[in-house]
XYZ file of C-alpha atoms in Angstrom:
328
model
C -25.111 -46.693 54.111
C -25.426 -43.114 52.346
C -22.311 -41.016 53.739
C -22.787 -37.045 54.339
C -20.137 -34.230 55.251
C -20.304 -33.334 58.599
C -20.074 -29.091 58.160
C -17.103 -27.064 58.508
C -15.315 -30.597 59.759
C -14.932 -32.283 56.333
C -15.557 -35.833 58.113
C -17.730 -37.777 55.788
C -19.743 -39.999 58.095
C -22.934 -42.432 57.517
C -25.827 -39.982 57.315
C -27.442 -42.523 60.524
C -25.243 -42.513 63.366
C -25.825 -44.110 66.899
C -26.826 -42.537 69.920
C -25.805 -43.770 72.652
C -27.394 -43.018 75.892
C -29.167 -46.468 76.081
C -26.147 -48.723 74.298
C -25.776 -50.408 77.308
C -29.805 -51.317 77.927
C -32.943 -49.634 78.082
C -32.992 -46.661 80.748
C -33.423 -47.455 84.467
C -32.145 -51.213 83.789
C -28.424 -50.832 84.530
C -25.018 -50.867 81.974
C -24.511 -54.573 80.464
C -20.669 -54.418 78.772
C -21.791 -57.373 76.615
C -25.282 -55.757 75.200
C -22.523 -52.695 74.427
C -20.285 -53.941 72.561
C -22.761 -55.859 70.710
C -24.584 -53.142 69.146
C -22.350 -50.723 68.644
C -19.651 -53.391 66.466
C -23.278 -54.591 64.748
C -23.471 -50.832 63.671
C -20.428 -50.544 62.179
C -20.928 -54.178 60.771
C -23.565 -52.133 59.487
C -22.044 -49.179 57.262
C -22.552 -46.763 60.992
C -19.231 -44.866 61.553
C -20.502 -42.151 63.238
C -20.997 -42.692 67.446
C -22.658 -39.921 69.918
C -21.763 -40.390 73.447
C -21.495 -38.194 76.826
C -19.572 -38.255 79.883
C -22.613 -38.535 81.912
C -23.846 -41.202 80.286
C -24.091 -43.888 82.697
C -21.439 -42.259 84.836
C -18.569 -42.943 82.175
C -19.527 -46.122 80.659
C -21.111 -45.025 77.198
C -17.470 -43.476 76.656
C -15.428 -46.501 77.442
C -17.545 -48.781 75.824
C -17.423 -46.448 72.647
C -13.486 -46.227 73.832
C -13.214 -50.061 73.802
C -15.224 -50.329 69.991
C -13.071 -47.253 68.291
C -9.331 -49.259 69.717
C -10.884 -52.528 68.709
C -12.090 -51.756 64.786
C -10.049 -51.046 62.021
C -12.283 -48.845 60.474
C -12.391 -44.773 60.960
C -15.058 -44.119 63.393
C -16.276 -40.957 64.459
C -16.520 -40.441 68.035
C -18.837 -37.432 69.577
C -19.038 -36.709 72.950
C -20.136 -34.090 75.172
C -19.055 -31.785 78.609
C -20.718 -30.064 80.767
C -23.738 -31.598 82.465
C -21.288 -33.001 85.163
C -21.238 -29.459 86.582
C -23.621 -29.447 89.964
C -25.389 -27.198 90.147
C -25.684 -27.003 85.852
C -25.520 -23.072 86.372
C -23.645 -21.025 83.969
C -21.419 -20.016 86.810
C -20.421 -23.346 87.076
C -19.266 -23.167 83.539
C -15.301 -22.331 84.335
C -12.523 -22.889 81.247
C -10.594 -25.161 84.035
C -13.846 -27.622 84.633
C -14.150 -28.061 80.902
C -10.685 -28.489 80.406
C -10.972 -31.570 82.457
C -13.928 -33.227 81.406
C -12.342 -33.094 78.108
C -9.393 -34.737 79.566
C -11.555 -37.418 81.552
C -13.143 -38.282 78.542
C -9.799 -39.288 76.524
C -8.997 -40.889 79.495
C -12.445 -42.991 79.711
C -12.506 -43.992 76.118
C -8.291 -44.597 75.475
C -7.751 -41.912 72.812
C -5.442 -39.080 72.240
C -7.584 -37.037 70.447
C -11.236 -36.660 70.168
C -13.240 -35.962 66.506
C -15.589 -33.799 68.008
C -16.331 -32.664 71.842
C -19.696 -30.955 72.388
C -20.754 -28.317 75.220
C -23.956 -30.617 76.538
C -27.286 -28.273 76.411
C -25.097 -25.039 78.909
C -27.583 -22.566 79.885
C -28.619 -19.837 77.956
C -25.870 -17.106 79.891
C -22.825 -19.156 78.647
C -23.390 -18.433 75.055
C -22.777 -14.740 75.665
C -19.479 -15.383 77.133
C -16.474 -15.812 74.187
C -13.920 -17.317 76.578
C -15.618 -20.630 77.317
C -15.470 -21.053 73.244
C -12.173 -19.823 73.374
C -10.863 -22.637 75.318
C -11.748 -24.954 72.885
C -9.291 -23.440 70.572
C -6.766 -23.940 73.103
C -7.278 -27.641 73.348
C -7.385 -28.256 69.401
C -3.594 -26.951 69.579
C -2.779 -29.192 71.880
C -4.498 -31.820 70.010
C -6.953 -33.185 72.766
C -9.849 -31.988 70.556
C -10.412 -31.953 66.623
C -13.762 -29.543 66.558
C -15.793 -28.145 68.716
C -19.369 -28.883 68.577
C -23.064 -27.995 70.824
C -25.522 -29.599 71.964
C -28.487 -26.964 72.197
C -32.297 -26.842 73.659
C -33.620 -24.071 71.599
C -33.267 -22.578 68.199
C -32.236 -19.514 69.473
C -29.079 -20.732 71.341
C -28.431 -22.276 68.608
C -28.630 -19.643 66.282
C -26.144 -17.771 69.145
C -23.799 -20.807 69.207
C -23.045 -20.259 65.272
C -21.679 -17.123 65.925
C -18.865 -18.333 67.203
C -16.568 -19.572 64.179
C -14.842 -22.515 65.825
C -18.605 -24.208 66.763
C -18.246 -26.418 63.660
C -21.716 -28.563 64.644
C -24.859 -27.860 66.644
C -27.068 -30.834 67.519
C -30.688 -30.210 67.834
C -34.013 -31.730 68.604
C -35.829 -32.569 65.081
C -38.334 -34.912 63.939
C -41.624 -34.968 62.883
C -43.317 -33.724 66.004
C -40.634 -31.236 66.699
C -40.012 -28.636 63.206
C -39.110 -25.866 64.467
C -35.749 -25.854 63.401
C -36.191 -26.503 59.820
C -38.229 -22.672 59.519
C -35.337 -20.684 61.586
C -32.056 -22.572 61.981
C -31.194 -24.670 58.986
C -30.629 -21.531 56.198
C -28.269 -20.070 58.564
C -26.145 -23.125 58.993
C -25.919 -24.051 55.771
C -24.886 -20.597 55.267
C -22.213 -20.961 57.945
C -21.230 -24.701 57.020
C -22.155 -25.754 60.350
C -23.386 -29.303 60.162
C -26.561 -30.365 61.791
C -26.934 -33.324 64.121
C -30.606 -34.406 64.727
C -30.923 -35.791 68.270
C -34.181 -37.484 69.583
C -35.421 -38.271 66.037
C -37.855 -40.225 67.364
C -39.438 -38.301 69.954
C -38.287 -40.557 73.072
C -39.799 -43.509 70.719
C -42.913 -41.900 70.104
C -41.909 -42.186 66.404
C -41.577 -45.902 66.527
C -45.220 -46.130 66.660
C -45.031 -48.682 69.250
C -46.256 -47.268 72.372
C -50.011 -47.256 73.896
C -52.335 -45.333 76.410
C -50.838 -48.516 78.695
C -47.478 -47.848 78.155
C -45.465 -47.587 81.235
C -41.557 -46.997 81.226
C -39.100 -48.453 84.418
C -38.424 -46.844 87.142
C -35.056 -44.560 86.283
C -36.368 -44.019 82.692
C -36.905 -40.596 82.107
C -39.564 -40.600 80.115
C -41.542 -40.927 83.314
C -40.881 -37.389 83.957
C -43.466 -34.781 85.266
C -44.541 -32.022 82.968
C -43.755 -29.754 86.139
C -40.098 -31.039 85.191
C -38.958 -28.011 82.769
C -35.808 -29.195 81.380
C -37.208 -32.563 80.581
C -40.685 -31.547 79.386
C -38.236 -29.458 76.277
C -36.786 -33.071 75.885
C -38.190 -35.947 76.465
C -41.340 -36.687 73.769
C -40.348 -33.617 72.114
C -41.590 -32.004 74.705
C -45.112 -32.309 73.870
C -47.824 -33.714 75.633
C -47.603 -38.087 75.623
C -51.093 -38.701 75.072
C -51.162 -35.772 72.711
C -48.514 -37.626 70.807
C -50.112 -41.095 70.715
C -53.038 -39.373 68.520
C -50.324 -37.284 66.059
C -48.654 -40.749 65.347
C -51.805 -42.697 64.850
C -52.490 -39.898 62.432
C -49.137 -40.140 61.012
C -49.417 -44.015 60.746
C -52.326 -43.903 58.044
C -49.923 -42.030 55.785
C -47.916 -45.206 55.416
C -50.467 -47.699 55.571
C -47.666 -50.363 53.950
C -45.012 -50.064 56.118
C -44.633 -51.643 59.507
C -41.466 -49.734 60.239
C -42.383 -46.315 61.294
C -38.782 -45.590 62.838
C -37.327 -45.748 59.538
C -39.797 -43.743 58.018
C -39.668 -41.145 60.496
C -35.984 -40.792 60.043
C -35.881 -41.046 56.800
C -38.192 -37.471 56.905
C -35.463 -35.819 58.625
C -32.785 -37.120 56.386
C -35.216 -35.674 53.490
C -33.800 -31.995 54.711
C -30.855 -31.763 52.735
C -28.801 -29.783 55.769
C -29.297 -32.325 58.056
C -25.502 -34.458 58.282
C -26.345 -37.156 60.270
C -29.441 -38.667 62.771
C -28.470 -40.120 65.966
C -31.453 -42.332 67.321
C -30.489 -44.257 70.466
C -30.751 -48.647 70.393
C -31.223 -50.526 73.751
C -31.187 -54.018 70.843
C -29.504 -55.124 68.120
C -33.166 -55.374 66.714
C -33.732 -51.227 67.161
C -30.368 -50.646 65.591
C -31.043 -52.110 62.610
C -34.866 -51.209 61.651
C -33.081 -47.690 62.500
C -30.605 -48.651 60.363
C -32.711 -49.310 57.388
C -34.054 -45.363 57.280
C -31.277 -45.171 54.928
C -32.274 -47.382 52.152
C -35.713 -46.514 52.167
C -36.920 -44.815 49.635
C -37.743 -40.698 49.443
C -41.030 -39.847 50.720
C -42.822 -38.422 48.219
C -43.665 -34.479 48.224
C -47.149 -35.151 48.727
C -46.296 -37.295 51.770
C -44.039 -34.302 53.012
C -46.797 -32.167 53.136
C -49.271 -34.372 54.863
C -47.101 -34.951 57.976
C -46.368 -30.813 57.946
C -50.311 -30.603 57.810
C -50.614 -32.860 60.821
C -48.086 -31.123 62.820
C -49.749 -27.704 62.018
C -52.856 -29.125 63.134
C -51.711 -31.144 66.206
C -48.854 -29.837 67.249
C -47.906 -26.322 66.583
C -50.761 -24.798 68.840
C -49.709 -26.708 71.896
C -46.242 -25.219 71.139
C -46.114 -22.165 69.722
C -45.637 -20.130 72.856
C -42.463 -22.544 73.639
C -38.785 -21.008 73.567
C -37.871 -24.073 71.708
C-alpha cells in the first residue's frame, strides 16, 4: 500500500483509507459486530491504516467498533471521526463550543482512547464558518490533549475554501470522483498552498463508480440512496448529486474506456489518487470482497494521460451542464 502525508498533520497514512459508514453492513440492514471487525482488521491486514468514522454513524457503533480494532492492533492506525450532525435541529445556532466539546468527549469515550488523530466538524452549515470561536475551541481541546488536529467535512467548494482560512483546519474532506470535479479546478491549488491535506469522500459516487448497478436497481429500505431529489441535502450527496439514471449512461460511457478491466472501483479511485494533492480516498465496504477490489486501486497502474482526458471529456459532456448552476 502506497503511503501519503496527510497535510499540515505530518501522519503518513495508506493513500486508501476506509470509510466507514457501512462497516457494519450495507445501509438499512442493521450493525453486525462480527461483519465489523472483520473488515476493518482485513484492511489493516491489508497495508489500510487510515479509518474514517462519525458519531452518528449507526448511533455510536462505527466508533466503538473502530475503538475496539485501534486497542486490539499493534500497528499505528489513524482514526478520523466527526461532530456535529448530532445537533437537532443541524442549524448553525445549534452549533455551541459546549455541544462540541462533548461530542468530542463521547467519542473518546465510544471508541476507548485518550486522544483522537483527527476530529472533523461533519458538513456545519454554511453560517458557522464565519464564526472564529467554534474553530477556536478546537485549539482548546488539542491542549488538553483530547484532540491531535482539527479537520472538516464540507458540502461545497466554497466552504471549503472558507474552512482553510482558519490555520488550525489541518484537513478538509470533500466529495471527488469522476462524476463530481469540481474541486480539482477551485480547491486543490489553494490547499496545497496551505498544506491542508485532502480527503476524498464518496469516491465512488454512492457506488455508481463500481459499475455495478442497473435501471433495476433498487436499494433497502433505510438506504439512503433511495432519497428524493426534493431531498436537498442528500441530492448534494448521495450519487454525487447528480441525476441516477443520468449516471448509469456516464458510467457505461466511462466503462468502454477500460474495456480490460472488470474492476471499475479500482479504476475509478485510482483517477482520484492520479491528483497529486489528494492524501488519502475513503470508499465505504459493507464485504470483505468490496474492501479489497477497493483495496487494489493502489497497485494499479497510472491511467494514462490520454485516458485522463477522455473521462474529463465525458464529464464535460454529461455532467457539467446538469451541474453547473449547483453551489457545489
Amino acid at each position: 500500500m502506497e503511503k501519503r502525508i496527510l497535510g499540515k498533520t505530518g501522519f503518513e497514512i495508506s493513500e486508501v483509507g476506509l470509510g466507514t459508514w457501512q462497516v457494519g453492513g450495507k445501509w438499512g440492514t442493521g450493525f453486525d459486530q462480527n461483519k465489523a471487525d472483520e473488515i476493518l482488521n482485513t484492511a489493516v491486514d491489508n497495508g489500510v491504516n487510515f479509518i474514517d468514522t462519525a458519531d452518528v454513524y449507526e448511533a455510536g457503533e462505527s466508533e466503538k467498533a473502530v475503538g475496539r480494532l485501534v486497542r486490539s492492533r499493534s500497528e499505528r492506525i489513524y482514526v478520523a471521526t466527526k461532530c456535529g450532525r448530532r445537533l437537532n435541529p443541524h442549524i448553525d445556532q445549534a452549533y455551541q463550543p459546549a455541544a462540541l466539546r462533548k461530542f468530542v468527549e463521547d467519542s473518546l469515550t465510544n471508541m476507548g482512547l485518550e486522544t483522537l488523530d483527527l476530529i472533523q466538524l461533519h458538513c456545519p452549515p454554511n453560517e458557522t464558518y464565519y464564526r472564529p470561536e467554534i474553530f477556536d475551541l478546537f485549539n482548546a481541546l488539542k491542549k488538553e490533549g483530547k484532540i491531535q488536529n482539527l479537520g472538516v467535512s464540507v458540502g461545497t467548494v466554497d466552504q471549503a475554501l472558507k474552512a482553510i482560512e482558519y490555520e488550525n483546519v489541518a484537513t478538509i474532506q470533500i466529495i471527488f470522483n469522476m462524476l463530481r470535479q469540481k474541486p480539482s479546478e477551485h480547491f486543490f491549488a489553494q490547499a496545497a498552498r496551505k498544506n491542508v491535506g485532502i480527503i476524498a469522500r464518496v469516491p465512488l459516487a454512492s457506488g455508481l463508480l463500481t459499475g455495478k448497478f442497473s435501471t433495476s436497481t433498487t436499494f433497502n429500505e433505510g438506504d439512503h440512496r433511495g432519497f428524493k431529489e426534493e431531498d436537498a441535502l442528500d441530492y448534494g450527496e448521495t450519487f454525487a448529486g447528480i441525476d441516477f439514471m443520468k449516471g448509469l449512461e456516464t458510467v457505461e460511457k466511462e466503462k468502454k474506456l477500460f474495456p480490460e478491466n472488470l474492476n471499475l472501483a479500482a479504476i475509478a479511485l485510482k483517477w482520484i489518487l492520479m491528483f497529486k494533492e489528494i492524501s488519502c480516498v475513503i470508499p465505504g465496504a459493507s464485504r470483505v470482497q468490496q474492501l479489497l477490489a477497493n483495496i487494489s486501486a493502489s497497485e494499479q497502474p497510472a491511467l494514462s494521460a490520454e485516458q485522463m482526458e477522455s473521462i474529463r471529456h465525458i464529464y464535460e459532456q454529461n455532467i457539467w451542464p446538469e451541474i453547473a448552476n449547483k453551489e457545489w
